[in-house]
CSV table of C-alpha atoms in Angstrom, one decimal:
chain,number,residue,atom,x,y,z
A,6,MET,CA,-21.1,-2.9,-21.9
A,7,PHE,CA,-22.5,-2.9,-18.4
A,8,ASN,CA,-26.0,-4.1,-17.8
A,9,THR,CA,-27.6,-1.5,-15.4
A,10,ALA,CA,-30.6,-3.8,-14.8
A,11,ARG,CA,-28.3,-6.6,-13.7
A,12,ILE,CA,-26.4,-4.2,-11.4
A,13,LYS,CA,-29.6,-3.1,-9.8
A,14,GLU,CA,-30.6,-6.7,-9.4
A,15,LEU,CA,-27.4,-7.5,-7.7
A,16,ALA,CA,-27.8,-4.5,-5.4
A,17,LEU,CA,-31.3,-5.5,-4.4
A,18,ALA,CA,-30.1,-9.1,-3.8
A,19,THR,CA,-27.2,-8.1,-1.5
A,20,PRO,CA,-27.7,-9.6,2.0
A,21,ASP,CA,-27.7,-7.4,5.0
A,22,SER,CA,-24.8,-9.3,6.5
A,23,ARG,CA,-22.4,-8.0,3.8
A,24,ASN,CA,-20.1,-5.3,4.9
A,25,ARG,CA,-20.7,-2.9,2.1
A,26,TYR,CA,-18.2,-0.4,3.4
A,27,VAL,CA,-15.4,-2.8,2.5
A,28,ASP,CA,-16.5,-2.6,-1.2
A,29,PHE,CA,-16.9,1.1,-1.0
A,30,LEU,CA,-13.3,1.6,0.4
A,31,ARG,CA,-11.9,-0.7,-2.3
A,32,ALA,CA,-13.3,1.6,-5.0
A,33,PHE,CA,-12.6,4.7,-3.0
A,34,SER,CA,-8.9,3.9,-2.5
A,35,ILE,CA,-8.2,3.0,-6.1
A,36,LEU,CA,-10.0,6.1,-7.5
A,37,PHE,CA,-8.0,8.3,-5.1
A,38,VAL,CA,-4.8,6.8,-6.4
A,39,VAL,CA,-6.0,7.4,-10.0
A,40,PHE,CA,-6.9,11.1,-9.4
A,41,GLY,CA,-3.7,11.5,-7.3
A,42,HIS,CA,-1.6,10.4,-10.3
A,43,TRP,CA,-3.4,12.6,-12.7
A,44,LEU,CA,-3.0,15.5,-10.2
A,45,ILE,CA,0.8,15.3,-9.7
A,46,ILE,CA,2.0,13.9,-13.0
A,47,GLY,CA,1.9,16.4,-15.9
A,48,ALA,CA,3.9,17.8,-18.8
A,49,SER,CA,4.8,21.2,-20.1
A,50,THR,CA,5.6,22.8,-23.5
A,51,VAL,CA,6.3,26.2,-22.0
A,52,SER,CA,10.0,25.9,-23.0
A,53,GLY,CA,9.1,25.0,-26.6
A,54,GLN,CA,9.8,21.3,-26.0
A,55,PHE,CA,7.7,18.6,-24.5
A,56,GLU,CA,8.8,18.0,-20.9
A,57,PRO,CA,7.3,15.5,-18.5
A,58,ILE,CA,6.7,17.0,-15.0
A,59,ASN,CA,6.3,15.5,-11.6
A,60,VAL,CA,4.8,18.3,-9.5
A,61,LEU,CA,6.3,16.8,-6.3
A,62,GLU,CA,9.8,17.5,-7.8
A,63,VAL,CA,9.1,21.1,-8.8
A,64,ALA,CA,6.8,22.2,-6.0
A,65,PRO,CA,7.9,20.8,-2.6
A,66,TYR,CA,4.9,22.3,-0.9
A,67,SER,CA,2.8,19.7,-2.7
A,68,HIS,CA,4.4,16.9,-0.8
A,69,VAL,CA,1.8,17.1,2.0
A,70,LEU,CA,-0.9,16.2,-0.6
A,71,THR,CA,0.5,12.7,-0.6
A,72,TRP,CA,-0.7,12.2,2.9
A,73,LEU,CA,-4.2,12.3,1.4
A,74,PHE,CA,-3.6,10.6,-1.9
A,75,GLN,CA,-1.3,7.8,-0.7
A,76,VAL,CA,-4.2,5.4,0.1
A,77,MET,CA,-2.6,2.1,-0.9
A,78,PRO,CA,-2.6,1.1,2.8
A,79,ILE,CA,-6.4,1.2,2.7
A,80,PHE,CA,-6.4,-1.1,-0.3
A,81,PHE,CA,-4.2,-3.6,1.5
A,82,ILE,CA,-6.4,-3.4,4.6
A,83,VAL,CA,-9.5,-4.1,2.5
A,84,GLY,CA,-7.5,-6.9,0.9
A,85,GLY,CA,-6.9,-8.4,4.3
A,86,TYR,CA,-10.7,-8.3,5.0
A,87,SER,CA,-11.5,-9.8,1.6
A,88,ASN,CA,-8.9,-12.6,1.9
A,89,ALA,CA,-10.1,-13.5,5.4
A,90,THR,CA,-13.7,-13.7,4.1
A,91,SER,CA,-12.7,-15.9,1.2
A,92,LEU,CA,-10.4,-18.1,3.3
A,93,ASN,CA,-13.2,-18.7,5.8
A,94,LYS,CA,-15.6,-19.5,3.0
A,95,ALA,CA,-13.1,-21.9,1.5
A,96,LEU,CA,-12.5,-23.6,4.8
A,97,SER,CA,-16.2,-24.0,5.5
A,98,GLN,CA,-16.7,-25.5,2.0
A,99,GLY,CA,-13.7,-27.7,2.1
A,100,THR,CA,-12.1,-25.9,-0.8
A,101,PRO,CA,-8.4,-26.9,-1.2
A,102,TYR,CA,-5.6,-24.4,-1.2
A,103,ALA,CA,-4.9,-24.8,-4.9
A,104,GLN,CA,-8.4,-24.1,-5.9
A,105,TRP,CA,-8.6,-21.0,-3.6
A,106,LEU,CA,-5.3,-19.7,-4.9
A,107,GLN,CA,-6.2,-20.2,-8.6
A,108,GLY,CA,-9.3,-18.2,-8.1
A,109,ARG,CA,-7.4,-15.3,-6.6
A,110,LEU,CA,-4.8,-15.5,-9.3
A,111,GLN,CA,-7.5,-15.4,-12.0
A,112,ARG,CA,-9.0,-12.2,-10.5
A,113,LEU,CA,-5.6,-10.5,-10.2
A,114,LEU,CA,-3.8,-11.6,-13.4
A,115,THR,CA,-6.5,-11.7,-16.0
A,116,PRO,CA,-7.0,-7.8,-16.1
A,117,LEU,CA,-3.3,-7.4,-16.4
A,118,LEU,CA,-3.0,-9.5,-19.6
A,119,GLY,CA,-4.7,-7.0,-21.9
A,120,ILE,CA,-2.6,-4.0,-21.0
A,121,THR,CA,0.6,-6.1,-21.0
A,122,LEU,CA,-0.1,-7.3,-24.5
A,123,LEU,CA,-1.0,-3.8,-25.6
A,124,TRP,CA,2.4,-2.4,-24.4
A,125,VAL,CA,4.3,-5.2,-26.0
A,126,VAL,CA,2.8,-4.2,-29.4
A,127,VAL,CA,3.0,-0.5,-28.8
A,128,SER,CA,6.6,-0.6,-27.7
A,129,LEU,CA,7.5,-2.5,-30.8
A,130,ALA,CA,5.6,0.0,-33.0
A,131,LEU,CA,7.3,3.0,-31.2
A,132,ASN,CA,10.7,1.5,-31.7
A,133,LEU,CA,10.0,0.9,-35.4
A,134,TYR,CA,8.7,4.4,-35.7
A,135,GLY,CA,12.1,5.7,-34.6
A,136,LEU,CA,11.9,6.3,-30.9
A,137,SER,CA,15.0,5.2,-28.9
A,138,ALA,CA,14.9,2.3,-26.6
A,139,GLN,CA,15.3,4.7,-23.7
A,140,GLN,CA,12.3,6.8,-24.8
A,141,VAL,CA,10.1,3.7,-25.3
A,142,ALA,CA,11.1,2.3,-21.9
A,143,TYR,CA,10.3,5.7,-20.3
A,144,ALA,CA,6.8,5.8,-21.8
A,145,SER,CA,6.0,2.1,-21.1
A,146,LYS,CA,7.4,2.2,-17.6
A,147,ALA,CA,5.3,5.3,-16.8
A,148,ALA,CA,2.2,3.6,-18.2
A,149,LEU,CA,2.8,0.3,-16.4
A,150,ILE,CA,4.0,1.6,-13.0
A,151,PRO,CA,0.5,1.0,-11.5
A,152,SER,CA,1.1,-2.7,-11.8
A,153,TRP,CA,3.8,-2.6,-9.1
A,154,PHE,CA,1.3,-3.2,-6.3
A,155,LEU,CA,0.1,-6.4,-8.0
A,156,ALA,CA,3.6,-8.0,-7.5
A,157,ILE,CA,3.6,-7.4,-3.8
A,158,TYR,CA,-0.1,-8.0,-3.3
A,159,LEU,CA,0.2,-11.4,-5.2
A,160,LEU,CA,2.9,-12.3,-2.7
A,161,ILE,CA,0.7,-11.3,0.2
A,162,VAL,CA,-2.2,-13.4,-1.2
A,163,LEU,CA,0.2,-16.3,-1.6
A,164,LEU,CA,1.0,-16.1,2.1
A,165,ALA,CA,-2.5,-15.2,3.2
A,166,PRO,CA,-3.6,-18.8,4.4
A,167,VAL,CA,-0.5,-19.0,6.6
A,168,SER,CA,-0.6,-15.4,7.8
A,169,TYR,CA,-4.3,-15.7,8.6
A,170,GLN,CA,-3.7,-18.8,10.7
A,171,ILE,CA,-0.9,-17.0,12.5
A,172,TRP,CA,-3.4,-14.1,13.2
A,173,LEU,CA,-6.0,-16.5,14.5
A,174,LYS,CA,-3.5,-18.0,16.9
A,175,TRP,CA,-1.5,-14.9,18.0
A,176,GLY,CA,-3.8,-12.0,17.2
A,177,TRP,CA,-2.3,-8.6,17.8
A,178,TRP,CA,0.9,-10.2,18.9
A,179,SER,CA,1.5,-11.3,15.3
A,180,PHE,CA,0.9,-7.7,14.1
A,181,SER,CA,3.3,-6.4,16.7
A,182,GLY,CA,6.0,-8.9,15.5
A,183,LEU,CA,5.6,-7.6,11.9
A,184,VAL,CA,5.9,-4.0,13.2
A,185,ILE,CA,9.1,-4.9,15.0
A,186,LEU,CA,10.5,-6.5,11.9
A,187,ALA,CA,9.6,-3.4,9.8
A,188,LEU,CA,11.2,-1.1,12.4
A,189,ALA,CA,14.4,-3.2,12.4
A,190,CYS,CA,14.6,-3.1,8.6
A,191,ASP,CA,14.2,0.6,8.6
A,192,ALA,CA,16.9,1.0,11.2
A,193,LEU,CA,19.4,-1.1,9.3
A,194,TYR,CA,18.5,0.6,6.0
A,195,LEU,CA,18.8,4.2,7.5
A,196,PHE,CA,21.6,3.9,10.1
A,197,ALA,CA,23.7,0.8,9.2
A,198,ASP,CA,23.8,1.4,5.4
A,199,MET,CA,22.3,-2.0,4.8
A,200,LYS,CA,20.2,-0.9,1.9
A,201,TRP,CA,19.2,-4.4,0.8
A,202,VAL,CA,17.5,-5.1,4.1
A,203,GLY,CA,15.1,-2.2,3.6
A,204,TRP,CA,13.6,-4.0,0.6
A,205,LEU,CA,12.3,-6.7,2.9
A,206,ASN,CA,9.8,-4.1,4.1
A,207,TYR,CA,7.8,-4.8,1.0
A,208,LEU,CA,6.9,-7.9,2.9
A,209,TRP,CA,6.8,-6.8,6.6
A,210,VAL,CA,5.1,-3.4,6.1
A,211,TRP,CA,2.4,-4.7,3.8
A,212,LEU,CA,1.8,-7.9,5.8
A,213,ALA,CA,1.3,-5.7,8.9
A,214,VAL,CA,-1.2,-3.5,7.0
A,215,HIS,CA,-2.9,-6.6,5.7
A,216,HIS,CA,-3.3,-7.8,9.3
A,217,ILE,CA,-5.4,-4.8,10.1
A,218,GLY,CA,-7.9,-6.2,7.6
A,219,PHE,CA,-7.8,-9.6,9.5
A,220,ALA,CA,-8.6,-7.7,12.7
A,221,TRP,CA,-11.5,-5.9,11.0
A,222,TYR,CA,-13.0,-9.1,9.7
A,223,SER,CA,-12.5,-10.8,13.1
A,224,ASN,CA,-14.2,-7.9,14.9
A,225,ARG,CA,-11.1,-7.4,17.0
A,226,LEU,CA,-10.6,-3.7,16.6
A,227,PRO,CA,-10.7,-1.4,19.6
A,228,SER,CA,-13.6,1.0,20.2
A,229,ILE,CA,-13.9,4.3,18.3
A,230,ALA,CA,-12.7,6.2,21.3
A,231,VAL,CA,-9.5,4.2,21.4
A,232,LEU,CA,-9.1,4.5,17.6
A,233,VAL,CA,-9.2,8.3,18.0
A,234,ILE,CA,-6.4,8.1,20.5
A,235,ILE,CA,-4.4,5.7,18.2
A,236,ALA,CA,-5.0,8.2,15.3
A,237,LEU,CA,-3.6,11.0,17.4
A,238,LEU,CA,-0.6,8.9,18.4
A,239,ALA,CA,0.0,7.9,14.8
A,240,ILE,CA,-0.1,11.5,13.5
A,241,THR,CA,2.2,12.6,16.3
A,242,ALA,CA,4.7,9.9,15.5
A,243,LEU,CA,4.5,10.8,11.8
A,244,HIS,CA,5.1,14.4,12.6
A,245,TRP,CA,8.2,13.6,14.7
A,246,MET,CA,9.6,11.2,12.2
A,247,VAL,CA,9.2,13.6,9.3
A,248,TRP,CA,10.2,16.9,10.9
A,249,HIS,CA,12.8,15.6,13.3
A,250,GLY,CA,13.8,12.2,11.9
A,251,PRO,CA,15.3,10.9,8.6
A,252,TYR,CA,12.0,10.4,6.8
A,253,PRO,CA,10.7,12.8,4.0
A,254,ILE,CA,7.3,14.4,4.0
A,255,ALA,CA,6.2,12.9,0.7
A,256,MET,CA,4.5,9.5,1.2
A,257,ALA,CA,4.5,8.7,-2.5
A,258,GLY,CA,6.2,9.6,-5.7
A,259,SER,CA,9.8,9.4,-4.3
A,260,PRO,CA,10.8,13.0,-5.3
A,261,GLY,CA,14.5,13.8,-5.1
A,262,GLU,CA,17.4,11.5,-4.5
A,263,GLY,CA,17.2,11.1,-0.7
A,264,VAL,CA,15.3,8.6,1.4
A,265,SER,CA,11.9,7.6,0.1
A,266,ASN,CA,8.9,6.5,2.2
A,267,SER,CA,7.6,4.2,-0.6
A,268,LEU,CA,10.7,2.9,-2.4
A,269,PRO,CA,11.2,0.7,-0.4
A,270,PRO,CA,8.2,1.0,2.0
A,271,LYS,CA,9.0,2.5,5.4
A,272,VAL,CA,7.2,2.3,8.8
A,273,THR,CA,5.8,5.7,8.0
A,274,LEU,CA,3.4,4.1,5.4
A,275,LEU,CA,2.2,1.7,8.2
A,276,LEU,CA,1.6,4.7,10.5
A,277,LEU,CA,-0.2,6.6,7.7
A,278,GLY,CA,-2.4,3.5,7.1
A,279,ILE,CA,-3.3,3.3,10.8
A,280,LEU,CA,-4.1,7.0,10.8
A,281,GLN,CA,-6.3,6.8,7.7
A,282,PHE,CA,-8.0,3.7,8.7
A,283,SER,CA,-8.8,4.9,12.2
A,284,ILE,CA,-10.6,7.9,10.7
A,285,LEU,CA,-12.4,5.9,8.0
A,286,TYR,CA,-13.4,3.1,10.3
A,287,SER,CA,-15.1,5.6,12.7
A,288,LEU,CA,-17.4,6.4,9.7
A,289,GLN,CA,-18.4,2.8,9.1
A,290,THR,CA,-21.9,2.9,10.8
A,291,PRO,CA,-23.2,6.0,8.9
A,292,MET,CA,-21.6,4.8,5.7
A,293,ASN,CA,-23.2,1.4,5.9
A,294,ARG,CA,-26.5,3.1,6.3
A,295,LEU,CA,-25.8,5.3,3.3
A,296,LEU,CA,-24.8,2.2,1.3
A,297,LYS,CA,-28.1,0.6,1.9
A,298,ASN,CA,-29.5,3.2,-0.5
A,299,VAL,CA,-30.1,1.2,-3.8
A,300,ARG,CA,-28.6,3.9,-6.0
A,301,VAL,CA,-25.5,4.5,-3.9
A,302,TRP,CA,-24.9,0.7,-3.5
A,303,SER,CA,-25.5,0.1,-7.2
A,304,ALA,CA,-22.9,2.8,-8.0
A,305,THR,CA,-20.5,1.0,-5.7
A,306,ILE,CA,-21.1,-2.3,-7.4
A,307,PHE,CA,-20.7,-0.7,-10.8
A,308,ILE,CA,-17.3,0.9,-9.9
A,309,ASN,CA,-16.0,-2.3,-8.3
A,310,ALA,CA,-17.0,-4.3,-11.5
A,311,MET,CA,-14.3,-2.4,-13.4
A,312,ILE,CA,-12.0,-1.0,-10.7
A,313,MET,CA,-8.9,-3.0,-11.7
A,314,SER,CA,-9.3,-1.9,-15.3
A,315,VAL,CA,-9.6,1.8,-14.2
A,316,TYR,CA,-6.5,1.4,-12.1
A,317,LEU,CA,-4.4,-0.5,-14.6
A,318,TRP,CA,-5.3,1.7,-17.6
A,319,HIS,CA,-5.4,5.2,-16.2
A,320,MET,CA,-1.7,5.9,-16.8
A,321,THR,CA,-1.8,4.5,-20.3
A,322,VAL,CA,-4.6,7.0,-21.1
A,323,LEU,CA,-2.5,9.8,-19.6
A,324,ILE,CA,0.6,8.7,-21.7
A,325,ALA,CA,-1.5,8.5,-24.8
A,326,VAL,CA,-2.9,12.0,-24.3
A,327,PHE,CA,0.7,13.3,-23.7
A,328,GLY,CA,1.8,11.6,-26.9
A,329,ILE,CA,-0.9,13.1,-29.0
A,330,ILE,CA,-0.2,16.6,-27.6
A,331,ALA,CA,3.5,16.2,-28.3
A,332,VAL,CA,3.1,14.8,-31.8
A,333,PHE,CA,0.6,17.4,-33.0
A,334,GLY,CA,2.0,20.3,-31.0
A,335,LEU,CA,-1.3,21.1,-29.3
A,336,PRO,CA,-1.4,24.1,-26.9
A,337,ALA,CA,-2.9,22.1,-24.0
A,338,LEU,CA,0.2,22.1,-21.9
A,339,GLU,CA,1.4,25.8,-22.4
A,340,VAL,CA,1.0,26.5,-18.7
A,341,GLU,CA,3.8,26.9,-16.2
A,342,PRO,CA,3.9,23.8,-14.0
A,343,ALA,CA,2.7,24.3,-10.4
A,344,SER,CA,1.6,27.9,-11.1
A,345,ALA,CA,-1.7,29.1,-9.9
A,346,GLN,CA,-3.1,28.8,-13.4
A,347,TRP,CA,-1.8,25.3,-13.6
A,348,TRP,CA,-3.6,24.2,-10.4
A,349,THR,CA,-6.9,25.9,-11.5
A,350,HIS,CA,-6.7,23.8,-14.8
A,351,ARG,CA,-6.3,20.5,-12.9
A,352,PRO,CA,-10.0,19.8,-12.4
A,353,ALA,CA,-10.8,20.2,-16.1
A,354,TRP,CA,-7.7,18.2,-17.0
A,355,MET,CA,-8.8,15.3,-14.8
A,356,ILE,CA,-12.4,15.4,-16.0
A,357,GLY,CA,-11.1,15.3,-19.6
A,358,LEU,CA,-8.9,12.3,-18.8
A,359,LEU,CA,-11.8,10.5,-17.1
A,360,CYS,CA,-14.0,11.0,-20.2
A,361,ILE,CA,-11.4,9.3,-22.2
A,362,LEU,CA,-10.7,6.5,-19.7
A,363,LEU,CA,-14.4,5.4,-19.3
A,364,PRO,CA,-14.9,4.2,-22.8
A,365,VAL,CA,-11.5,2.5,-22.8
A,366,VAL,CA,-12.5,0.7,-19.5
A,367,SER,CA,-15.9,-0.3,-21.0
A,368,LEU,CA,-14.0,-2.1,-23.7
A,369,VAL,CA,-11.4,-3.9,-21.5
A,370,SER,CA,-13.1,-4.4,-18.2
A,371,GLY,CA,-14.7,-7.7,-19.3
A,372,LEU,CA,-11.3,-9.3,-18.7
A,373,GLU,CA,-11.6,-8.8,-14.9
A,374,ARG,CA,-15.1,-10.4,-14.9
A,375,MET,CA,-14.0,-13.3,-17.1
A,376,SER,CA,-13.8,-16.7,-15.4
A,377,HIS,CA,-13.7,-20.3,-16.5
A,378,LYS,CA,-13.9,-23.5,-14.6
A,379,THR,CA,-11.0,-25.8,-14.9
A,380,ASN,CA,-9.2,-28.4,-12.8
A,381,SER,CA,-6.8,-26.7,-10.4
A,382,PRO,CA,-3.1,-27.3,-11.1
A,383,SER,CA,-1.0,-28.9,-8.4
A,384,ASN,CA,0.3,-26.7,-5.5
A,385,TRP,CA,3.9,-26.7,-6.7
A,386,ARG,CA,2.7,-25.5,-10.2
A,387,LEU,CA,0.6,-22.7,-8.7
A,388,LEU,CA,3.5,-21.7,-6.4
A,389,LEU,CA,5.9,-21.6,-9.4
A,390,ALA,CA,3.3,-19.6,-11.4
A,391,SER,CA,2.9,-17.1,-8.6
A,392,THR,CA,6.7,-16.7,-8.3
A,393,LEU,CA,7.0,-16.1,-12.0
A,394,ALA,CA,4.1,-13.6,-12.0
A,395,CYS,CA,5.6,-11.6,-9.1
A,396,ALA,CA,9.0,-11.4,-10.9
A,397,GLY,CA,7.5,-10.5,-14.2
A,398,ILE,CA,5.2,-7.8,-12.8
A,399,ALA,CA,8.0,-6.3,-10.7
A,400,LEU,CA,10.4,-6.2,-13.7
A,401,MET,CA,7.7,-4.7,-15.9
A,402,ALA,CA,6.9,-1.9,-13.4
A,403,LEU,CA,10.6,-1.2,-12.9
A,404,ASN,CA,11.8,-1.3,-16.5
A,405,GLY,CA,8.9,-1.2,-18.9
A,406,PHE,CA,9.5,-2.4,-22.4
A,407,THR,CA,12.2,-1.1,-24.8
A,408,GLY,CA,10.6,-2.4,-28.0
A,409,GLU,CA,13.9,-3.8,-29.2
A,410,LEU,CA,13.0,-7.0,-31.1
A,411,THR,CA,16.5,-8.6,-30.8
A,412,ASN,CA,16.9,-7.8,-27.0
A,413,LEU,CA,15.5,-11.0,-25.4
A,414,TRP,CA,16.0,-9.6,-21.9
A,415,ALA,CA,13.6,-6.8,-22.7
A,416,TRP,CA,10.8,-9.2,-23.2
A,417,THR,CA,11.5,-11.3,-20.1
A,418,PRO,CA,8.7,-9.6,-18.0
A,419,ALA,CA,6.0,-10.4,-20.5
A,420,LEU,CA,7.3,-13.9,-21.0
A,421,LEU,CA,7.3,-14.5,-17.2
A,422,LEU,CA,3.8,-13.1,-16.9
A,423,PHE,CA,2.3,-15.1,-19.8
A,424,SER,CA,4.1,-18.3,-18.6
A,425,ALA,CA,2.6,-17.7,-15.1
A,426,THR,CA,-0.9,-17.3,-16.4
A,427,TRP,CA,-0.6,-20.5,-18.4
A,428,LEU,CA,0.9,-22.5,-15.6
A,429,SER,CA,-1.8,-21.4,-13.2
A,430,GLY,CA,-4.6,-22.2,-15.6
A,431,VAL,CA,-5.7,-18.5,-15.8
A,432,ILE,CA,-5.4,-18.8,-19.5
A,433,ARG,CA,-5.9,-22.0,-21.4
A,434,PHE,CA,-5.0,-23.4,-24.7
A,435,ARG,CA,-6.7,-26.3,-26.5
A,436,HIS,CA,-5.9,-29.6,-25.0
A,437,ASN,CA,-4.4,-27.9,-21.9
């Protein structure tokens, strides 16, 4: 349970030097992703059978909505600001790299343990209940797909001390270098049929976006007037690339079998991030004034205290609701997908899901506030743990769990993740 008195106490104790807008944007971006998923992912029983629906696939006109709801670039920018803040604090206090990295791993991996363990158990139960391995994998993959960003973000965090030093030395030149690398990977992916090269943009695109957060923290952003010009240039470039180039309109969801802007990431996501941030940054001064209001700032603290749990569990709640409707044959989904009636039902649908999610989050969010002091493992052990965690999370997001007890490969993602948390000291056993 959340202690409202404690939250108000924290709000009143917040120093004026803190950039409250960063915390607001962290919560804002994650909540937008959550509501975006609930908006476009649905199901229908109109045909008499339960049928999962991705609105982006059945209603192409909805693709433009992803320009609004694809706000992962904002989260990575906020991550850049936060990592720069913690790195500077660590440097000033003489905190070694291992201790800094262990702290970041603890904040990122601990919330993931609960939902991973749940789906290990649920997938076993569904398999024993009689669902096929393919059906179990589909459900678990849909529920665990939000974890994908932790795999790449963990890699970005792992490289943050180096990338931040490069930023401090080269500034916007380092950002430009990353943009050039991202453009080169796009060109080879799209025009030279070198598909494997495109996957490197998970690194170059998100590192470039992360660099914008470094620039924000370093107070090296251009004036608002210049940012307006940059925003206009970004939307012009996006318009040309989408309507005259090889890139699709949808910035998320990867509908269809053609080129995707997000799988793997393309330069379009970087441009979208620049466009979104230019607009949001121009609101920083009035927003910081608003966030000095105790109630508004307390609400921001409250949401941030459970934001990872909200993000990680929102699809599990959706899948659970779908399962209940399918099993009991409830009439909740007897509306034609993407019809006018379907869209008018969306607000009530999302409010209902939120009412279910909040009590779930109240039970599990303690994990993301859990911490313990321990001696930091060696650098090599933490690097190995981070590598295992990245691999485990990526496999989990891509494949889910099949629930097959005898299929050892099916449990590899969970084994990698739990091994990583043990190696890094995020979880401890007696005498460890």
